[in-house]
Short mmCIF file of C-alpha atoms in Angstrom, two decimals:
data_model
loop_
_atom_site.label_atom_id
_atom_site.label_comp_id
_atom_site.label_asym_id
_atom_site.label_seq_id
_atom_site.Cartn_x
_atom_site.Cartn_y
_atom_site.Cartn_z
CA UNK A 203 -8.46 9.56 -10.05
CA UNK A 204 -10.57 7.39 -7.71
CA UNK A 205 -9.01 8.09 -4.98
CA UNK A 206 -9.33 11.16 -2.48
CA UNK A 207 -6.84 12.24 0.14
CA UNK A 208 -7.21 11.69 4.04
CA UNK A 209 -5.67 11.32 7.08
CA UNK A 210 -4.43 9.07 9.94
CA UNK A 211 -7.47 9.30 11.85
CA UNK A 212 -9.96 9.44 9.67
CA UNK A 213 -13.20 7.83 11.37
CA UNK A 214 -14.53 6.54 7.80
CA UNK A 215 -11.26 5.25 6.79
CA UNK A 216 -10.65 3.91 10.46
CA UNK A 217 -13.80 0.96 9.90
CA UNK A 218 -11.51 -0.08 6.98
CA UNK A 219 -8.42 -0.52 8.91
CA UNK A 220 -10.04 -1.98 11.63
CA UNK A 221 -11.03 -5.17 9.00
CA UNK A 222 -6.88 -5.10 7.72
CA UNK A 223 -5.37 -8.09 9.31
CA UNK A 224 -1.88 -6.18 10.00
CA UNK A 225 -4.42 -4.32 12.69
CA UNK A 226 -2.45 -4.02 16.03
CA UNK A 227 -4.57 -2.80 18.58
CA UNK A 228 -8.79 -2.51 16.90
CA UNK A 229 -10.36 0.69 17.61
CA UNK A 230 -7.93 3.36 18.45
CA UNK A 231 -7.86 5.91 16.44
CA UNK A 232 -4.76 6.25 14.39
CA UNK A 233 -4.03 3.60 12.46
CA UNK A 234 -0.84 4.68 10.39
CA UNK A 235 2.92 3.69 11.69
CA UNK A 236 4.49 6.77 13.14
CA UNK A 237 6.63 8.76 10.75
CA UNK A 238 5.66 10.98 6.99
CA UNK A 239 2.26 9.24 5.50
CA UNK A 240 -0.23 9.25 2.92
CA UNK A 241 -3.49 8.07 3.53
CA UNK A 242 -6.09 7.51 0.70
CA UNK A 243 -9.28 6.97 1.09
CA UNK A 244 -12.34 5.55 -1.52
CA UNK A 245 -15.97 4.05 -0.79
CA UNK A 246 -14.78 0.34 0.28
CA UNK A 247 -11.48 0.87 -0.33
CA UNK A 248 -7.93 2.04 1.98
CA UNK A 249 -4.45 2.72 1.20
CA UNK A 250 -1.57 4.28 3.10
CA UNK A 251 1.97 5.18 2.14
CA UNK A 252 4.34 5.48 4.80
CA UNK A 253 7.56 6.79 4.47
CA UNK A 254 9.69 5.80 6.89
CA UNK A 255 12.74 7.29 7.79
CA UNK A 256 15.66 5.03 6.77
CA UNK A 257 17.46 4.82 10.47
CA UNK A 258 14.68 3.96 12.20
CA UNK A 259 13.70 0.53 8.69
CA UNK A 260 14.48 -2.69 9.79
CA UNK A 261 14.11 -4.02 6.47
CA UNK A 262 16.79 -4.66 3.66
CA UNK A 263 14.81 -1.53 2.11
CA UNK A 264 15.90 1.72 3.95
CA UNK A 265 14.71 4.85 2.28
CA UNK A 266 11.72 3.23 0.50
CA UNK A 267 8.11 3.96 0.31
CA UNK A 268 6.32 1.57 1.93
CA UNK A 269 2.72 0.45 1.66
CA UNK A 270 1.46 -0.28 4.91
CA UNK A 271 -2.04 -0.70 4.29
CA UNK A 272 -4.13 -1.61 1.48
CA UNK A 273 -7.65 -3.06 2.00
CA UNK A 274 -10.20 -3.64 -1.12
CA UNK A 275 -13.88 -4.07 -0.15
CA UNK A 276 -15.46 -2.84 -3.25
CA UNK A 277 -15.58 -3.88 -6.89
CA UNK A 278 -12.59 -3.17 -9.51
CA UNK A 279 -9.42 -4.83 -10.04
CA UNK A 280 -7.14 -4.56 -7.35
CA UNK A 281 -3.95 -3.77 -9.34
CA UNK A 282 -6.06 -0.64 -10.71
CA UNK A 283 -6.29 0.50 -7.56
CA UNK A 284 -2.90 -0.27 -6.36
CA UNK A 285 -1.44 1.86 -9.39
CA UNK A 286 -3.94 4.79 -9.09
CA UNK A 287 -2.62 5.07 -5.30
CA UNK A 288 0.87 5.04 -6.62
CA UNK A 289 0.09 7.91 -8.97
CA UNK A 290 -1.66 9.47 -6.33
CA UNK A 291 1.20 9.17 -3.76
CA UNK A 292 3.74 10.38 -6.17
CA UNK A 293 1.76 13.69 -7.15
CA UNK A 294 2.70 14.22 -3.81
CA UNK A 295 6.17 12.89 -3.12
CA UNK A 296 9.11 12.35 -4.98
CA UNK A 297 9.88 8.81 -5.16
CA UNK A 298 12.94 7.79 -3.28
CA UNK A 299 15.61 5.33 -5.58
CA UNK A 300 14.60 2.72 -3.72
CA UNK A 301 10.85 3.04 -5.08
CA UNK A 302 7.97 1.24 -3.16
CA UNK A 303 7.92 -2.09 -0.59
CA UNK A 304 5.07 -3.69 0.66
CA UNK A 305 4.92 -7.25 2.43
CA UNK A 306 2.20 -9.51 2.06
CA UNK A 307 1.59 -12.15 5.00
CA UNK A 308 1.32 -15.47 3.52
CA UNK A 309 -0.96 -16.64 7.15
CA UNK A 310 -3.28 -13.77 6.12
CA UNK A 311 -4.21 -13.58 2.70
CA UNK A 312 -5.37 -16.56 -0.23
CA UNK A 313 -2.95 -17.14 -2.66
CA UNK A 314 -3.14 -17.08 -6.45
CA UNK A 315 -2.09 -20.06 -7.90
CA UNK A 316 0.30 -19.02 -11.00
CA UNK A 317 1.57 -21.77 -13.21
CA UNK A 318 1.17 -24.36 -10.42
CA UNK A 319 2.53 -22.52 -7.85
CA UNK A 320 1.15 -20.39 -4.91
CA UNK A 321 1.95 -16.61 -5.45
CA UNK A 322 0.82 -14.10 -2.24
CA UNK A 323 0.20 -10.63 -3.21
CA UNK A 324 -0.76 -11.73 -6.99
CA UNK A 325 -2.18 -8.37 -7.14
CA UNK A 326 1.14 -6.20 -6.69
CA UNK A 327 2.39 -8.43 -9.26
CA UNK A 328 -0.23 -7.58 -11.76
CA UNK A 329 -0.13 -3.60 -10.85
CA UNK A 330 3.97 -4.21 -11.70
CA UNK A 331 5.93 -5.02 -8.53
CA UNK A 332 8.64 -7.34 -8.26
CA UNK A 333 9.00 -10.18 -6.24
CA UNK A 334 12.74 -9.07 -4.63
CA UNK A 335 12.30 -11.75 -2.06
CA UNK A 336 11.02 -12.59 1.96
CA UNK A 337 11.54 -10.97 5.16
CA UNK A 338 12.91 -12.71 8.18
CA UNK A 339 9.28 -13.20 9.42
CA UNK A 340 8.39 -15.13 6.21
CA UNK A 341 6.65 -12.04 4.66
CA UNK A 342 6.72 -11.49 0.81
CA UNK A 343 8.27 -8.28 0.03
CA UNK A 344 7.10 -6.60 -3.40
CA UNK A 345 8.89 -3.94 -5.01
CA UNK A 346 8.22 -1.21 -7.81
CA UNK A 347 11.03 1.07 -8.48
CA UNK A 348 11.12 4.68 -9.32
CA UNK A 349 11.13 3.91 -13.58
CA UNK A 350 8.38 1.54 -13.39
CA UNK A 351 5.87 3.55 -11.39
CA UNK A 352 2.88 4.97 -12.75
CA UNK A 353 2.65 9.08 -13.85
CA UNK A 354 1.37 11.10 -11.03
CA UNK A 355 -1.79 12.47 -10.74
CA UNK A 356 -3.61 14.96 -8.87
CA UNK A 357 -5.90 13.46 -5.89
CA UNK A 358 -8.51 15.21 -5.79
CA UNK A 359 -9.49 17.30 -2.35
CA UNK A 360 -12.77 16.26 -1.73
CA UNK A 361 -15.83 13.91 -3.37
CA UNK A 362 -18.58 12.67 -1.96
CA UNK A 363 -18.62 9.42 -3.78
CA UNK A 364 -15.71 7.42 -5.73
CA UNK A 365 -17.38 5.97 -9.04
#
């Protein structure tokens, strides 16, 4: 397991979302979405799991897991990553039916080009999400569900360095 476990206002892990471009306000010093969360944390790299509660979603996806933030800065395969923190995340938490969501912003990231065509968020793809479709904002919205997650395993407490 690369990744170790932090916390919403983590001052190492804050630089990182400071850099995400879903940043609302740069600087302050929690940067998770109100509500149960997850944060991992590894040298150059960020990821958060919120769990929102489902009266208070917006999105067609009530009840889901939803990763907020994910920012890479270091070398390794994304989708790696992306599954470890999955893993990670459900050592923790049991995952609800409807699995994960995350939403990519097409205005924000480089897509991949996949047979011709321009895919955003290539790298959920390849760590097993599902395309399920856009949000009313024009965001892609990725989905893993419960059977096609990863095993969990332990994060560990505390390292110094992530290999």
């Amino acid at each position: 397991m690369i990744w170790n476990l932090s916390h919403r206002a983590d001052p190492a892990a804050l630089l990182i979302a400071d850099r995400h471009y879903n940043r609302q306000k740069i600087g302050t010093p929690q940067f998770v979405p109100p509500g149960r969360c997850l944060v991992l944390l590894c040298d150059g790299a960020l990821w958060v799991t919120s769990w929102p509660f489902a009266e208070y979603v917006r999105h067609a996806w009530p009840g889901a897991w939803v990763n907020s933030l994910y920012r890479k800065e270091r070398a390794g395969q994304a989708s790696t990553l992306i599954r470890e923190a999955i893993s990670a995340t459900r050592s923790i938490w049991t995952p609800p039916e409807q699995g994960m969501i995350t939403f990519v912003d097409p205005k924000h990231v480089k897509p991949t080009m996949v047979r011709g065509k321009p895919v955003y968020g290539y790298c959920y793809q390849k760590a097993g999400f599902n395309h399920v479709g856009f949000t009313k904002g024009g965001l892609w919205a990725w989905q893993m569900l419960p059977h096609e997650m990863p095993q969990p395993e332990q994060i560990p407490v505390m390292r110094e360095l992530c290999i």
